[in-house]
Short mmCIF file of C-alpha atoms in Angstrom, two decimals:
data_model
loop_
_atom_site.label_atom_id
_atom_site.label_comp_id
_atom_site.label_asym_id
_atom_site.label_seq_id
_atom_site.Cartn_x
_atom_site.Cartn_y
_atom_site.Cartn_z
CA MET C 1 29.15 17.51 -2.28
CA SER C 2 25.60 16.14 -2.59
CA HIS C 3 22.71 18.40 -1.62
CA ILE C 4 19.89 15.98 -0.94
CA SER C 5 16.39 17.16 -0.10
CA VAL C 6 15.07 15.92 3.26
CA ARG C 7 11.54 16.94 2.28
CA LYS C 8 11.75 14.99 -0.97
CA ALA C 9 13.04 11.87 0.79
CA LEU C 10 10.31 11.94 3.44
CA HIS C 11 7.60 12.67 0.88
CA PHE C 12 8.74 9.73 -1.23
CA ALA C 13 8.80 7.43 1.81
CA PHE C 14 5.21 8.18 2.89
CA SER C 15 3.93 8.24 -0.70
CA PHE C 16 5.59 4.90 -1.35
CA LEU C 17 3.87 3.37 1.68
CA ALA C 18 0.47 4.80 0.68
CA GLU C 19 0.73 3.76 -2.98
CA ASN C 20 2.09 0.22 -2.57
CA PRO C 21 0.26 -1.46 0.35
CA VAL C 22 -0.86 -4.53 -1.64
CA GLU C 23 2.55 -5.20 -3.16
CA LEU C 24 4.30 -4.69 0.17
CA VAL C 25 1.91 -6.98 2.05
CA LYS C 26 2.22 -9.64 -0.65
CA ARG C 27 6.00 -9.66 -0.57
CA MET C 28 6.59 -8.90 3.12
CA ALA C 29 3.93 -10.91 4.95
CA LEU C 30 5.70 -14.28 5.10
CA PRO C 31 9.20 -12.89 5.86
CA ALA C 32 7.71 -10.60 8.54
CA ILE C 33 5.77 -13.44 10.20
CA ALA C 34 8.77 -15.78 10.03
CA GLY C 35 10.99 -13.05 11.43
CA TRP C 36 8.58 -12.40 14.29
CA PHE C 37 8.47 -16.06 15.30
CA ALA C 38 12.25 -16.36 14.96
CA PHE C 39 12.79 -13.33 17.17
CA TYR C 40 10.15 -14.45 19.65
CA GLY C 41 11.64 -17.94 19.91
CA SER C 42 15.22 -16.77 20.35
CA PHE C 43 14.25 -14.01 22.80
CA PHE C 44 12.05 -16.40 24.80
CA LEU C 45 14.90 -18.92 25.08
CA TYR C 46 17.26 -16.10 26.04
CA LEU C 47 14.95 -15.02 28.88
CA VAL C 48 14.59 -18.64 30.07
CA GLU C 49 18.36 -19.10 30.22
CA LEU C 50 18.85 -15.65 31.76
CA GLN C 51 16.38 -16.50 34.52
CA LYS C 52 18.30 -19.73 35.19
CA TYR C 53 21.55 -17.77 35.36
CA LEU C 54 20.12 -15.22 37.80
CA VAL C 55 18.95 -18.02 40.09
CA ASN C 56 22.12 -20.10 39.76
CA PRO C 57 25.03 -18.13 38.21
CA ASN C 58 27.66 -20.32 36.54
CA GLU C 59 29.83 -20.25 33.45
CA ARG C 60 27.92 -22.97 31.57
CA ILE C 61 24.60 -21.13 31.76
CA ALA C 62 26.34 -17.84 30.95
CA SER C 63 27.77 -19.36 27.75
CA VAL C 64 24.32 -20.66 26.80
CA VAL C 65 22.81 -17.20 27.36
CA LEU C 66 25.50 -15.63 25.16
CA GLY C 67 25.07 -18.28 22.48
CA VAL C 68 21.28 -17.88 22.34
CA ALA C 69 21.61 -14.09 22.18
CA THR C 70 24.14 -14.29 19.34
CA ALA C 71 22.10 -16.80 17.35
CA GLY C 72 18.98 -14.69 17.81
CA LEU C 73 20.79 -11.57 16.65
CA LEU C 74 22.14 -13.23 13.48
CA LEU C 75 18.78 -14.79 12.62
CA THR C 76 16.91 -11.54 13.22
CA LEU C 77 19.45 -9.64 11.09
CA PHE C 78 18.94 -12.14 8.26
CA MET C 79 15.16 -11.64 8.30
CA HIS C 80 15.71 -7.87 8.42
CA SER C 81 17.93 -8.19 5.34
CA ILE C 82 15.18 -10.01 3.44
CA LEU C 83 12.63 -7.33 4.32
CA THR C 84 14.86 -4.37 3.41
CA ALA C 85 15.84 -6.07 0.15
CA VAL C 86 12.15 -6.54 -0.68
CA ILE C 87 11.28 -2.91 0.09
CA ALA C 88 14.26 -1.53 -1.81
CA SER C 89 13.47 -3.77 -4.81
CA VAL C 90 9.90 -2.48 -5.00
CA ALA C 91 10.99 1.14 -4.50
CA LEU C 92 13.71 0.88 -7.15
CA GLY C 93 11.53 -1.07 -9.57
CA ARG C 94 13.96 -3.96 -9.68
CA PRO C 95 12.62 -7.28 -11.06
CA VAL C 96 11.51 -9.97 -8.61
CA ARG C 97 13.96 -12.81 -8.11
CA GLY C 98 13.09 -16.12 -6.55
CA TRP C 99 9.70 -16.78 -4.99
CA THR C 100 7.56 -13.66 -4.91
CA TYR C 101 6.27 -14.27 -1.38
CA PHE C 102 9.58 -15.18 0.26
CA SER C 103 12.61 -14.38 -1.85
CA VAL C 104 16.02 -15.58 -0.69
CA THR C 105 18.40 -15.08 -3.61
CA ARG C 106 21.87 -13.68 -4.13
CA ARG C 107 20.41 -10.18 -3.70
CA GLU C 108 19.20 -10.91 -0.17
CA TRP C 109 22.47 -12.62 0.74
CA ARG C 110 24.42 -9.57 -0.46
CA VAL C 111 22.30 -7.35 1.79
CA TYR C 112 22.84 -9.74 4.70
CA ALA C 113 26.60 -9.86 4.16
CA ALA C 114 26.69 -6.06 4.09
CA TYR C 115 24.74 -5.83 7.34
CA LEU C 116 27.17 -8.26 8.96
CA ARG C 117 30.05 -5.99 7.97
CA PHE C 118 28.08 -3.06 9.34
CA LEU C 119 27.65 -5.00 12.59
CA VAL C 120 31.42 -5.44 12.78
CA LEU C 121 31.84 -1.67 12.38
CA CYS C 122 29.41 -1.09 15.24
CA ALA C 123 31.32 -3.58 17.39
CA ALA C 124 34.56 -1.74 16.57
CA VAL C 125 33.04 1.58 17.68
CA ILE C 126 31.88 0.02 20.94
CA ALA C 127 35.31 -1.53 21.50
CA VAL C 128 37.10 1.80 20.93
CA VAL C 129 34.80 3.63 23.36
CA GLN C 130 35.17 0.92 26.00
CA PHE C 131 38.96 0.92 25.58
CA ALA C 132 38.98 4.69 26.08
CA VAL C 133 36.83 4.31 29.20
CA PHE C 134 39.16 1.63 30.55
CA GLY C 135 42.18 3.85 29.93
CA ALA C 136 40.47 6.78 31.64
CA HIS C 137 39.69 4.64 34.69
CA LEU C 138 43.35 3.61 34.93
CA LEU C 139 44.24 7.30 35.01
CA GLY C 140 41.66 7.94 37.69
CA ALA C 141 39.23 9.81 35.45
CA ARG C 142 35.47 9.26 35.47
CA LEU C 143 33.88 10.01 32.11
CA GLY C 144 30.26 9.45 33.13
CA PHE C 145 27.90 11.07 30.62
CA LEU C 146 30.71 11.44 28.08
CA THR C 147 30.86 7.66 27.69
CA GLU C 148 27.20 7.40 26.73
CA ALA C 149 27.49 10.43 24.46
CA ALA C 150 30.53 9.01 22.67
CA LEU C 151 28.91 5.61 22.24
CA THR C 152 25.61 7.04 20.99
CA GLY C 153 27.34 9.55 18.75
CA GLY C 154 29.72 6.97 17.28
CA LEU C 155 27.00 4.44 16.53
CA GLY C 156 24.71 7.15 15.14
CA PHE C 157 27.48 8.40 12.85
CA ILE C 158 28.16 4.89 11.52
CA MET C 159 24.44 4.27 11.07
CA VAL C 160 23.99 7.40 8.95
CA ARG C 161 27.20 7.14 6.93
CA THR C 162 26.95 3.41 6.12
CA GLY C 163 23.83 1.73 7.48
CA MET C 164 21.18 3.86 5.80
CA LEU C 165 22.25 3.22 2.19
CA ILE C 166 23.12 -0.48 2.48
CA ALA C 167 19.83 -1.82 1.08
CA PRO C 168 19.48 0.53 -1.92
CA VAL C 169 23.14 0.15 -2.89
CA ALA C 170 23.01 -3.65 -2.65
CA VAL C 171 19.73 -3.92 -4.58
CA ALA C 172 20.59 -1.36 -7.27
CA ARG C 173 23.94 -3.00 -8.03
CA ASP C 174 24.44 -6.71 -8.60
CA GLU C 175 28.20 -6.50 -8.11
CA GLY C 176 30.74 -4.50 -6.14
CA GLU C 177 31.31 -3.23 -2.63
CA ILE C 178 28.31 -2.21 -0.56
CA VAL C 179 29.43 -0.83 2.80
CA ARG C 180 32.39 1.02 1.31
CA GLU C 181 30.21 2.45 -1.47
CA SER C 182 27.59 3.52 1.06
CA TRP C 183 30.29 5.39 2.97
CA ARG C 184 31.52 7.05 -0.21
CA LEU C 185 28.06 8.08 -1.43
CA SER C 186 27.06 9.58 1.92
CA LYS C 187 30.09 11.89 2.05
CA GLY C 188 28.95 15.47 2.55
CA SER C 189 25.34 14.48 3.26
CA PHE C 190 25.57 13.39 6.90
CA TRP C 191 23.35 16.05 8.47
CA ARG C 192 20.65 15.88 5.80
CA MET C 193 20.59 12.09 5.99
CA ALA C 194 20.39 12.27 9.78
CA ALA C 195 17.54 14.77 9.49
CA THR C 196 15.75 12.29 7.23
CA MET C 197 16.15 9.43 9.69
CA VAL C 198 15.15 11.22 12.90
CA PRO C 199 11.43 11.85 12.09
CA ILE C 200 10.95 8.24 10.98
CA LEU C 201 12.63 6.84 14.09
CA ALA C 202 10.63 9.23 16.28
CA LEU C 203 7.38 8.09 14.65
CA GLY C 204 8.21 4.43 15.23
CA LEU C 205 9.12 5.05 18.87
CA ALA C 206 5.97 7.10 19.41
CA ILE C 207 3.75 4.33 18.01
CA GLU C 208 5.48 1.75 20.19
CA ALA C 209 5.16 3.95 23.31
CA LEU C 210 1.48 4.65 22.70
CA GLY C 211 0.80 0.97 22.11
CA GLU C 212 2.68 0.03 25.26
CA GLU C 213 0.66 2.47 27.33
CA ALA C 214 -2.56 1.07 25.85
CA VAL C 215 -1.52 -2.50 26.70
CA ARG C 216 -0.45 -1.46 30.20
CA ALA C 217 -3.93 -0.07 30.73
CA THR C 218 -5.32 -3.57 30.09
CA GLY C 219 -3.09 -5.03 32.83
CA LEU C 220 -1.33 -7.49 30.50
CA PHE C 221 2.09 -6.35 31.69
CA GLY C 222 1.29 -7.20 35.28
CA THR C 223 2.53 -5.40 38.39
CA PRO C 224 6.07 -4.09 38.81
CA ALA C 225 8.44 -6.89 39.93
CA LEU C 226 10.41 -6.60 43.15
CA THR C 227 13.45 -8.58 42.01
CA LEU C 228 15.30 -8.95 38.72
CA VAL C 229 14.33 -12.63 38.55
CA ASP C 230 10.66 -11.74 38.93
CA PHE C 231 11.00 -8.99 36.34
CA VAL C 232 12.46 -11.44 33.79
CA ALA C 233 9.65 -13.93 34.51
CA ASP C 234 6.96 -11.25 34.12
CA TYR C 235 8.58 -9.93 30.97
CA ARG C 236 8.65 -13.45 29.49
CA ALA C 237 4.95 -13.88 30.24
CA SER C 238 4.15 -10.58 28.49
CA LEU C 239 6.53 -11.21 25.59
CA PRO C 240 3.92 -11.88 22.84
CA ALA C 241 2.13 -8.57 23.51
CA ILE C 242 5.40 -6.67 23.78
CA LEU C 243 6.82 -8.07 20.55
CA LEU C 244 3.55 -7.45 18.72
CA LEU C 245 3.87 -3.75 19.54
CA VAL C 246 7.54 -3.73 18.64
CA GLY C 247 6.79 -5.59 15.40
CA VAL C 248 4.17 -3.08 14.23
CA ALA C 249 6.44 -0.11 14.99
CA TYR C 250 9.39 -1.89 13.36
CA LEU C 251 7.55 -2.71 10.12
CA LEU C 252 6.32 0.85 9.71
CA SER C 253 9.78 2.24 10.46
CA VAL C 254 11.66 -0.16 8.19
CA ILE C 255 9.34 0.53 5.23
CA LEU C 256 9.63 4.30 5.62
CA MET C 257 13.37 4.22 6.37
CA THR C 258 14.24 2.00 3.42
CA ALA C 259 12.05 4.00 1.04
CA ALA C 260 13.63 7.24 2.27
CA ALA C 261 17.08 5.69 1.78
CA VAL C 262 16.13 4.81 -1.81
CA SER C 263 15.16 8.44 -2.40
CA VAL C 264 18.44 9.64 -0.91
CA TYR C 265 20.37 7.15 -3.05
CA ARG C 266 18.59 8.28 -6.22
CA GLN C 267 19.19 11.95 -5.43
CA ILE C 268 22.90 11.34 -4.90
CA GLU C 269 23.20 9.24 -8.06
CA ASN C 270 21.29 11.79 -10.13
CA GLN C 271 23.55 14.58 -8.91
CA ARG C 272 26.64 12.51 -9.70
CA ALA C 273 25.30 11.83 -13.19
CA GLY C 274 24.59 15.54 -13.67
CA ASP C 275 28.07 16.51 -12.47
CA ALA C 276 29.64 13.94 -14.80
CA SER C 277 27.75 15.33 -17.81
CA THR C 278 28.76 18.92 -17.05
CA PRO C 279 31.77 19.96 -19.15
#
């Protein structure tokens, strides 16, 4: 069983951010900007089609809404893969591959493929929970809060056991399984890994909430809408400001989270190496 240090992982994450701002900006600026525009474009189109559907519900518009949402998710996940690969490469001291300012090589594709598999695992968890809810409804039971708890708990468990170590495992190793290896390495370290993730996620959410309150004070978000159609229209008009706040919180969180994951990965690997050398 691995005994990772939460304090050591968090210290490394914040030290890494403080000591490598120039390198991170140089290698993350273009992917981050491209990712922001990709997310903004896909989300904007999604809101446009959603507004059309709310005004005139039909299957054709519904399929367009679903298609835009799916395309946006896959494109956003790809840009996220590039950013996490960049951060993990710098943290692990791995050599740069491809163009320094926007690297898309086999390393990034391996990270992306692993995140797609992780996405399938998340979909499987959601499907299992929904199937259980459906079965309970057939039996006349009402799960209520238990449904949300099961869904949140299941996704959180998968995130800690597999999602956290995807980037460092993929970057540190040029061959081999990624998701399965992440699951294997995290065995016995769930609670410490979760304790490492929670402060970073809380910091990102706090920054986003404070920024949102500041923007609301300027009146950029407008007045509360009376109907869902009006709400979607107002949200679309405020989308650049909203996504700017989300983007800042996301970049800070992804840098700290990936760096902390690298520290966790190194601690686990060092302990495995020490155990292997012990007679």
